[in-house]
PDB file of C-alpha atoms in Angstrom:
ATOM      1  CA  MET M   1      68.626 141.910  37.500  1.00  0.00           C
ATOM      2  CA  SER M   2      71.685 144.133  37.303  1.00  0.00           C
ATOM      3  CA  ASP M   3      70.950 145.476  40.772  1.00  0.00           C
ATOM      4  CA  ILE M   4      70.768 141.946  42.152  1.00  0.00           C
ATOM      5  CA  TYR M   5      74.105 141.013  40.653  1.00  0.00           C
ATOM      6  CA  ARG M   6      75.721 144.137  42.036  1.00  0.00           C
ATOM      7  CA  THR M   7      74.386 143.304  45.474  1.00  0.00           C
ATOM      8  CA  THR M   8      75.735 139.764  45.262  1.00  0.00           C
ATOM      9  CA  ASP M   9      79.139 140.983  44.102  1.00  0.00           C
ATOM     10  CA  HIS M  10      79.334 143.280  47.122  1.00  0.00           C
ATOM     11  CA  ASP M  11      78.305 140.512  49.597  1.00  0.00           C
ATOM     12  CA  GLU M  12      80.918 137.919  48.546  1.00  0.00           C
ATOM     13  CA  PRO M  13      83.988 139.772  49.865  1.00  0.00           C
ATOM     14  CA  ARG M  14      82.253 140.232  53.224  1.00  0.00           C
ATOM     15  CA  GLU M  15      81.434 136.523  53.466  1.00  0.00           C
ATOM     16  CA  GLN M  16      85.071 135.377  53.000  1.00  0.00           C
ATOM     17  CA  PRO M  17      86.482 137.083  56.154  1.00  0.00           C
ATOM     18  CA  ARG M  18      83.590 135.636  58.119  1.00  0.00           C
ATOM     19  CA  ARG M  19      84.413 132.150  56.908  1.00  0.00           C
ATOM     20  CA  ARG M  20      88.084 132.659  57.813  1.00  0.00           C
ATOM     21  CA  ARG M  21      87.146 133.886  61.290  1.00  0.00           C
ATOM     22  CA  ARG M  22      84.888 130.864  61.787  1.00  0.00           C
ATOM     23  CA  LYS M  23      87.719 128.560  60.674  1.00  0.00           C
ATOM     24  CA  ARG M  24      90.153 130.252  63.044  1.00  0.00           C
ATOM     25  CA  ARG M  25      87.685 129.929  65.912  1.00  0.00           C
ATOM     26  CA  SER M  26      87.133 126.308  64.994  1.00  0.00           C
ATOM     27  CA  ARG M  27      90.886 125.614  65.010  1.00  0.00           C
ATOM     28  CA  ALA M  28      91.344 127.438  68.336  1.00  0.00           C
ATOM     29  CA  HIS M  29      88.462 125.452  69.809  1.00  0.00           C
ATOM     30  CA  LEU M  30      90.034 122.199  68.546  1.00  0.00           C
ATOM     31  CA  ILE M  31      93.430 123.128  69.993  1.00  0.00           C
ATOM     32  CA  ARG M  32      91.828 123.982  73.345  1.00  0.00           C
ATOM     33  CA  ASN M  33      90.054 120.653  73.340  1.00  0.00           C
ATOM     34  CA  ILE M  34      93.271 118.792  72.577  1.00  0.00           C
ATOM     35  CA  LEU M  35      95.229 120.671  75.253  1.00  0.00           C
ATOM     36  CA  GLY M  36      92.417 120.227  77.775  1.00  0.00           C
ATOM     37  CA  THR M  37      92.245 116.511  77.074  1.00  0.00           C
ATOM     38  CA  ALA M  38      96.033 116.163  77.358  1.00  0.00           C
ATOM     39  CA  LEU M  39      96.011 118.090  80.635  1.00  0.00           C
ATOM     40  CA  LEU M  40      93.192 115.932  81.977  1.00  0.00           C
ATOM     41  CA  VAL M  41      95.082 112.757  81.013  1.00  0.00           C
ATOM     42  CA  MET M  42      98.243 114.054  82.715  1.00  0.00           C
ATOM     43  CA  LEU M  43      96.375 115.015  85.891  1.00  0.00           C
ATOM     44  CA  THR M  44      94.586 111.671  86.000  1.00  0.00           C
ATOM     45  CA  THR M  45      97.859 109.807  85.466  1.00  0.00           C
ATOM     46  CA  ALA M  46      99.578 111.884  88.171  1.00  0.00           C
ATOM     47  CA  ALA M  47      96.715 111.182  90.576  1.00  0.00           C
ATOM     48  CA  LEU M  48      96.898 107.453  89.883  1.00  0.00           C
ATOM     49  CA  LEU M  49     100.678 107.444  90.351  1.00  0.00           C
ATOM     50  CA  ALA M  50     100.311 109.416  93.595  1.00  0.00           C
ATOM     51  CA  CYS M  51      97.760 106.906  94.878  1.00  0.00           C
ATOM     52  CA  PHE M  52     100.004 104.014  93.886  1.00  0.00           C
ATOM     53  CA  ALA M  53     102.997 105.659  95.577  1.00  0.00           C
ATOM     54  CA  ALA M  54     100.992 106.302  98.757  1.00  0.00           C
ATOM     55  CA  VAL M  55      99.848 102.679  98.915  1.00  0.00           C
ATOM     56  CA  TYR M  56     103.394 101.443  98.219  1.00  0.00           C
ATOM     57  CA  VAL M  57     104.886 103.643 100.944  1.00  0.00           C
ATOM     58  CA  LYS M  58     102.235 102.594 103.453  1.00  0.00           C
ATOM     59  CA  THR M  59     102.345  98.844 102.770  1.00  0.00           C
ATOM     60  CA  VAL M  60     105.993  98.285 101.778  1.00  0.00           C
ATOM     61  CA  ILE M  61     108.184 101.161 102.965  1.00  0.00           C
ATOM     62  CA  MET M  62     106.712 102.170 106.326  1.00  0.00           C
ATOM     63  CA  PRO M  63     106.901  98.667 107.895  1.00  0.00           C
ATOM     64  CA  MET M  64     110.645  98.772 107.231  1.00  0.00           C
ATOM     65  CA  THR M  65     111.336 102.148 108.865  1.00  0.00           C
ATOM     66  CA  ALA M  66     111.064 101.278 112.561  1.00  0.00           C
ATOM     67  CA  LEU M  67     114.481 101.510 114.215  1.00  0.00           C
ATOM     68  CA  ASP M  68     114.994 100.843 117.931  1.00  0.00           C
ATOM     69  CA  LEU M  69     118.486 101.579 119.234  1.00  0.00           C
ATOM     70  CA  ALA M  70     117.938  99.111 122.063  1.00  0.00           C
ATOM     71  CA  ASN M  71     118.097  96.287 119.530  1.00  0.00           C
ATOM     72  CA  PHE M  72     121.676  97.004 118.468  1.00  0.00           C
ATOM     73  CA  ASN M  73     124.768  95.459 120.006  1.00  0.00           C
ATOM     74  CA  VAL M  74     127.440  98.134 120.153  1.00  0.00           C
ATOM     75  CA  GLY M  75     130.302  95.683 120.697  1.00  0.00           C
ATOM     76  CA  LEU M  76     131.958  97.471 123.606  1.00  0.00           C
ATOM     77  CA  ASN M  77     135.463  96.643 124.749  1.00  0.00           C
ATOM     78  CA  SER M  78     136.245  94.960 128.045  1.00  0.00           C
ATOM     79  CA  VAL M  79     138.872  96.818 130.064  1.00  0.00           C
ATOM     80  CA  LEU M  80     140.979  95.040 132.685  1.00  0.00           C
ATOM     81  CA  TYR M  81     142.286  97.097 135.597  1.00  0.00           C
ATOM     82  CA  TYR M  82     144.791  96.485 138.371  1.00  0.00           C
ATOM     83  CA  VAL M  83     145.575  98.342 141.574  1.00  0.00           C
ATOM     84  CA  ASP M  84     149.115  99.685 141.837  1.00  0.00           C
ATOM     85  CA  GLU M  85     151.220  99.919 144.971  1.00  0.00           C
ATOM     86  CA  ASN M  86     149.622 103.274 145.823  1.00  0.00           C
ATOM     87  CA  GLY M  87     146.112 101.845 145.705  1.00  0.00           C
ATOM     88  CA  ASN M  88     145.228 103.507 142.394  1.00  0.00           C
ATOM     89  CA  GLU M  89     143.394 101.707 139.619  1.00  0.00           C
ATOM     90  CA  ARG M  90     145.408 101.350 136.413  1.00  0.00           C
ATOM     91  CA  GLU M  91     144.310 100.033 133.028  1.00  0.00           C
ATOM     92  CA  LEU M  92     146.040  96.742 132.358  1.00  0.00           C
ATOM     93  CA  ARG M  93     144.594  95.654 129.028  1.00  0.00           C
ATOM     94  CA  THR M  94     141.663  96.302 126.722  1.00  0.00           C
ATOM     95  CA  LEU M  95     139.966  93.306 125.166  1.00  0.00           C
ATOM     96  CA  HIS M  96     137.755  93.593 122.117  1.00  0.00           C
ATOM     97  CA  GLY M  97     136.107  91.244 119.669  1.00  0.00           C
ATOM     98  CA  ASP M  98     135.246  92.071 116.082  1.00  0.00           C
ATOM     99  CA  GLU M  99     134.857  95.753 116.919  1.00  0.00           C
ATOM    100  CA  ASN M 100     137.185  98.026 118.857  1.00  0.00           C
ATOM    101  CA  ARG M 101     134.902 100.491 120.601  1.00  0.00           C
ATOM    102  CA  VAL M 102     134.733 102.366 123.904  1.00  0.00           C
ATOM    103  CA  TRP M 103     131.465 104.264 124.324  1.00  0.00           C
ATOM    104  CA  VAL M 104     131.559 107.980 125.119  1.00  0.00           C
ATOM    105  CA  LYS M 105     128.453 109.751 126.400  1.00  0.00           C
ATOM    106  CA  PHE M 106     127.359 112.886 124.588  1.00  0.00           C
ATOM    107  CA  GLU M 107     128.198 115.183 127.491  1.00  0.00           C
ATOM    108  CA  ASP M 108     131.787 113.875 127.439  1.00  0.00           C
ATOM    109  CA  ILE M 109     132.324 114.545 123.731  1.00  0.00           C
ATOM    110  CA  PRO M 110     134.283 117.799 123.168  1.00  0.00           C
ATOM    111  CA  GLN M 111     132.279 120.650 121.667  1.00  0.00           C
ATOM    112  CA  ASP M 112     135.017 121.178 119.081  1.00  0.00           C
ATOM    113  CA  LEU M 113     134.522 117.626 117.836  1.00  0.00           C
ATOM    114  CA  ILE M 114     130.746 118.131 117.663  1.00  0.00           C
ATOM    115  CA  ASN M 115     131.197 121.391 115.748  1.00  0.00           C
ATOM    116  CA  ALA M 116     133.676 119.789 113.353  1.00  0.00           C
ATOM    117  CA  THR M 117     131.318 116.870 112.722  1.00  0.00           C
ATOM    118  CA  VAL M 118     128.392 119.119 111.855  1.00  0.00           C
ATOM    119  CA  ALA M 119     130.541 121.458 109.737  1.00  0.00           C
ATOM    120  CA  ILE M 120     132.056 118.642 107.692  1.00  0.00           C
ATOM    121  CA  GLU M 121     129.236 116.112 107.506  1.00  0.00           C
ATOM    122  CA  ASP M 122     125.905 117.928 107.796  1.00  0.00           C
ATOM    123  CA  GLN M 123     125.810 121.710 108.152  1.00  0.00           C
ATOM    124  CA  ARG M 124     122.020 121.882 108.638  1.00  0.00           C
ATOM    125  CA  PHE M 125     121.974 119.025 111.153  1.00  0.00           C
ATOM    126  CA  TRP M 126     120.449 121.053 113.974  1.00  0.00           C
ATOM    127  CA  THR M 127     117.547 122.384 111.881  1.00  0.00           C
ATOM    128  CA  HIS M 128     116.395 119.563 109.574  1.00  0.00           C
ATOM    129  CA  HIS M 129     114.216 116.605 110.562  1.00  0.00           C
ATOM    130  CA  GLY M 130     116.575 113.819 109.588  1.00  0.00           C
ATOM    131  CA  VAL M 131     116.646 114.612 105.866  1.00  0.00           C
ATOM    132  CA  ASP M 132     118.243 117.624 104.190  1.00  0.00           C
ATOM    133  CA  TRP M 133     115.913 118.099 101.217  1.00  0.00           C
ATOM    134  CA  LYS M 134     118.229 120.589  99.509  1.00  0.00           C
ATOM    135  CA  ARG M 135     121.124 118.122  99.473  1.00  0.00           C
ATOM    136  CA  THR M 136     118.793 115.303  98.472  1.00  0.00           C
ATOM    137  CA  ALA M 137     117.426 117.299  95.519  1.00  0.00           C
ATOM    138  CA  LYS M 138     120.962 118.176  94.441  1.00  0.00           C
ATOM    139  CA  ALA M 139     122.033 114.528  94.596  1.00  0.00           C
ATOM    140  CA  ILE M 140     119.018 113.499  92.482  1.00  0.00           C
ATOM    141  CA  LEU M 141     119.798 116.220  89.939  1.00  0.00           C
ATOM    142  CA  LEU M 142     123.412 115.096  89.686  1.00  0.00           C
ATOM    143  CA  MET M 143     122.277 111.499  89.243  1.00  0.00           C
ATOM    144  CA  PHE M 144     119.903 112.315  86.378  1.00  0.00           C
ATOM    145  CA  THR M 145     122.446 114.538  84.625  1.00  0.00           C
ATOM    146  CA  GLY M 146     125.123 111.850  84.735  1.00  0.00           C
ATOM    147  CA  GLN M 147     127.475 113.791  87.004  1.00  0.00           C
ATOM    148  CA  ASP M 148     129.431 112.582  90.009  1.00  0.00           C
ATOM    149  CA  ILE M 149     126.945 112.135  92.839  1.00  0.00           C
ATOM    150  CA  GLN M 150     127.985 114.003  95.975  1.00  0.00           C
ATOM    151  CA  GLY M 151     126.751 112.821  99.319  1.00  0.00           C
ATOM    152  CA  GLY M 152     123.226 113.924 100.065  1.00  0.00           C
ATOM    153  CA  SER M 153     122.966 111.896 103.275  1.00  0.00           C
ATOM    154  CA  THR M 154     122.627 113.581 106.643  1.00  0.00           C
ATOM    155  CA  ILE M 155     124.310 112.422 109.841  1.00  0.00           C
ATOM    156  CA  THR M 156     121.032 110.704 110.737  1.00  0.00           C
ATOM    157  CA  GLN M 157     120.955 108.855 107.411  1.00  0.00           C
ATOM    158  CA  GLN M 158     124.605 107.854 107.744  1.00  0.00           C
ATOM    159  CA  LEU M 159     123.956 106.473 111.222  1.00  0.00           C
ATOM    160  CA  ILE M 160     121.007 104.459 109.918  1.00  0.00           C
ATOM    161  CA  LYS M 161     123.129 103.138 107.071  1.00  0.00           C
ATOM    162  CA  ASN M 162     125.861 102.079 109.520  1.00  0.00           C
ATOM    163  CA  LEU M 163     123.397 100.438 111.901  1.00  0.00           C
ATOM    164  CA  THR M 164     121.456  98.532 109.276  1.00  0.00           C
ATOM    165  CA  THR M 165     124.436  97.778 106.989  1.00  0.00           C
ATOM    166  CA  TYR M 166     122.162  98.296 103.988  1.00  0.00           C
ATOM    167  CA  ASP M 167     124.605  99.701 101.448  1.00  0.00           C
ATOM    168  CA  ASP M 168     123.005  98.805  98.111  1.00  0.00           C
ATOM    169  CA  THR M 169     122.381 101.709  95.745  1.00  0.00           C
ATOM    170  CA  THR M 170     118.785 100.963  94.752  1.00  0.00           C
ATOM    171  CA  VAL M 171     116.052 103.597  94.765  1.00  0.00           C
ATOM    172  CA  LYS M 172     114.049 101.503  97.216  1.00  0.00           C
ATOM    173  CA  ARG M 173     116.889 101.476  99.775  1.00  0.00           C
ATOM    174  CA  LYS M 174     117.270 105.245  99.505  1.00  0.00           C
ATOM    175  CA  VAL M 175     113.520 105.769  99.973  1.00  0.00           C
ATOM    176  CA  VAL M 176     113.534 103.448 103.004  1.00  0.00           C
ATOM    177  CA  GLU M 177     116.529 105.333 104.416  1.00  0.00           C
ATOM    178  CA  ILE M 178     114.758 108.688 104.020  1.00  0.00           C
ATOM    179  CA  PHE M 179     111.545 107.552 105.718  1.00  0.00           C
ATOM    180  CA  THR M 180     113.556 105.810 108.450  1.00  0.00           C
ATOM    181  CA  ALA M 181     115.479 109.039 109.113  1.00  0.00           C
ATOM    182  CA  LEU M 182     112.236 111.014 109.378  1.00  0.00           C
ATOM    183  CA  ASP M 183     110.802 108.458 111.801  1.00  0.00           C
ATOM    184  CA  PHE M 184     114.074 108.216 113.761  1.00  0.00           C
ATOM    185  CA  THR M 185     114.113 111.981 114.350  1.00  0.00           C
ATOM    186  CA  LYS M 186     110.635 111.775 115.895  1.00  0.00           C
ATOM    187  CA  ASN M 187     111.850 109.229 118.465  1.00  0.00           C
ATOM    188  CA  TYR M 188     115.401 110.395 119.237  1.00  0.00           C
ATOM    189  CA  ASP M 189     116.807 113.862 119.815  1.00  0.00           C
ATOM    190  CA  LYS M 190     119.825 115.388 118.079  1.00  0.00           C
ATOM    191  CA  ASN M 191     122.188 114.707 120.987  1.00  0.00           C
ATOM    192  CA  THR M 192     121.383 110.986 120.926  1.00  0.00           C
ATOM    193  CA  THR M 193     121.880 110.903 117.164  1.00  0.00           C
ATOM    194  CA  LEU M 194     125.312 112.526 117.423  1.00  0.00           C
ATOM    195  CA  GLU M 195     126.339 110.324 120.348  1.00  0.00           C
ATOM    196  CA  TRP M 196     125.523 107.161 118.424  1.00  0.00           C
ATOM    197  CA  TYR M 197     127.045 108.438 115.203  1.00  0.00           C
ATOM    198  CA  LEU M 198     130.380 109.393 116.782  1.00  0.00           C
ATOM    199  CA  ASN M 199     130.571 106.146 118.729  1.00  0.00           C
ATOM    200  CA  TYR M 200     129.578 103.954 115.805  1.00  0.00           C
ATOM    201  CA  ILE M 201     131.510 105.259 112.802  1.00  0.00           C
ATOM    202  CA  TYR M 202     134.542 103.369 111.537  1.00  0.00           C
ATOM    203  CA  LEU M 203     137.678 105.512 111.463  1.00  0.00           C
ATOM    204  CA  GLY M 204     140.257 103.152 110.013  1.00  0.00           C
ATOM    205  CA  ARG M 205     143.027 101.049 111.599  1.00  0.00           C
ATOM    206  CA  ASN M 206     140.523  98.904 113.526  1.00  0.00           C
ATOM    207  CA  CYS M 207     139.043 101.937 115.291  1.00  0.00           C
ATOM    208  CA  ASP M 208     135.282 101.938 115.838  1.00  0.00           C
ATOM    209  CA  GLY M 209     134.161 105.260 117.234  1.00  0.00           C
ATOM    210  CA  VAL M 210     136.042 108.412 118.132  1.00  0.00           C
ATOM    211  CA  TYR M 211     137.377 107.247 121.510  1.00  0.00           C
ATOM    212  CA  THR M 212     139.647 104.501 120.188  1.00  0.00           C
ATOM    213  CA  ALA M 213     140.546 106.592 117.128  1.00  0.00           C
ATOM    214  CA  SER M 214     141.679 109.476 119.339  1.00  0.00           C
ATOM    215  CA  TYR M 215     144.161 107.239 121.144  1.00  0.00           C
ATOM    216  CA  LYS M 216     145.213 105.491 117.940  1.00  0.00           C
ATOM    217  CA  TYR M 217     146.031 108.607 115.924  1.00  0.00           C
ATOM    218  CA  PHE M 218     146.920 111.165 118.571  1.00  0.00           C
ATOM    219  CA  GLY M 219     147.708 109.143 121.691  1.00  0.00           C
ATOM    220  CA  LYS M 220     145.376 111.107 123.926  1.00  0.00           C
ATOM    221  CA  HIS M 221     141.858 111.255 125.342  1.00  0.00           C
ATOM    222  CA  LEU M 222     139.103 113.001 123.388  1.00  0.00           C
ATOM    223  CA  SER M 223     139.000 115.839 125.898  1.00  0.00           C
ATOM    224  CA  GLU M 224     142.613 116.719 125.053  1.00  0.00           C
ATOM    225  CA  LEU M 225     142.169 117.044 121.278  1.00  0.00           C
ATOM    226  CA  THR M 226     142.787 120.400 119.614  1.00  0.00           C
ATOM    227  CA  VAL M 227     140.392 121.930 117.092  1.00  0.00           C
ATOM    228  CA  ALA M 228     142.659 120.833 114.234  1.00  0.00           C
ATOM    229  CA  GLU M 229     142.848 117.292 115.609  1.00  0.00           C
ATOM    230  CA  CYS M 230     139.054 117.144 115.925  1.00  0.00           C
ATOM    231  CA  ALA M 231     138.682 118.203 112.296  1.00  0.00           C
ATOM    232  CA  SER M 232     141.320 115.710 111.201  1.00  0.00           C
ATOM    233  CA  LEU M 233     139.676 112.900 113.146  1.00  0.00           C
ATOM    234  CA  ILE M 234     136.173 113.383 111.767  1.00  0.00           C
ATOM    235  CA  SER M 235     137.505 113.765 108.221  1.00  0.00           C
ATOM    236  CA  ILE M 236     138.653 110.146 108.272  1.00  0.00           C
ATOM    237  CA  THR M 237     135.098 108.803 108.076  1.00  0.00           C
ATOM    238  CA  ASN M 238     134.696 110.050 104.476  1.00  0.00           C
ATOM    239  CA  ASN M 239     137.482 107.767 103.309  1.00  0.00           C
ATOM    240  CA  PRO M 240     139.545 106.030 106.032  1.00  0.00           C
ATOM    241  CA  SER M 241     142.367 105.040 103.663  1.00  0.00           C
ATOM    242  CA  LEU M 242     142.549 108.438 101.927  1.00  0.00           C
ATOM    243  CA  TYR M 243     142.401 110.623 105.044  1.00  0.00           C
ATOM    244  CA  ASP M 244     144.448 108.429 107.366  1.00  0.00           C
ATOM    245  CA  PRO M 245     146.631 110.906 109.361  1.00  0.00           C
ATOM    246  CA  TYR M 246     149.477 108.378 109.359  1.00  0.00           C
ATOM    247  CA  THR M 247     149.741 107.725 105.636  1.00  0.00           C
ATOM    248  CA  ASN M 248     148.206 110.859 104.083  1.00  0.00           C
ATOM    249  CA  PRO M 249     148.555 113.788 106.513  1.00  0.00           C
ATOM    250  CA  GLU M 250     148.508 116.274 103.622  1.00  0.00           C
ATOM    251  CA  ASN M 251     144.930 115.302 102.709  1.00  0.00           C
ATOM    252  CA  ASN M 252     143.708 116.176 106.180  1.00  0.00           C
ATOM    253  CA  GLU M 253     145.429 119.542 105.974  1.00  0.00           C
ATOM    254  CA  LYS M 254     143.554 120.301 102.750  1.00  0.00           C
ATOM    255  CA  ARG M 255     140.179 119.590 104.362  1.00  0.00           C
ATOM    256  CA  LYS M 256     140.712 121.786 107.419  1.00  0.00           C
TER     257      LYS M 256
END
């Protein structure tokens, strides 16, 4: 009997670590099950949301993204000419309606003005496909952190905004604008985008487009503008009242 009791006394300490190991394995197994279930729920939810988003984009967003430049009235001015005593045509008067615009073809826009536009408005214009994802991500981050939102729109997006006059700040409008810009870039090249942008933007003092603004602010044709004048002119579009060369010339100097 004494031998049996001694054997039992020796076995009990060995059984306790085994029980603890089994409990630890049981807890680890339970934790893995919980984490696996949570991960599965998250993946399933993400998949459902992705499917919902895909259906929403296809049925609601995509039908709104088609943009045909032929459908837009650019509101060009009518110019009256007369023939002087030497037989030369002279401009007598320019007539315009609600908009004051004279269209300039891309090949007639000075390279300095093109360079200034890209440098100030959209530095990656020539390489992105209508949307600058880096600027977009930064704008979203600023929005969610409660900071001042800096412009994340590209030149293409700004043109679309000007053409459609959709200026509400809803998420839906921004999503539509992004998909429209991606689709627009498939149908129109960069030169066409810049031509329309520079002819369509409002530059203050009843000037629509760079042609009329060049005469208004500097009294000369686009081809005669200096590099500084090109930079000053394109700066106006960010805030026509703030960067008006007449009233706030110092602000333009700061941006150059």
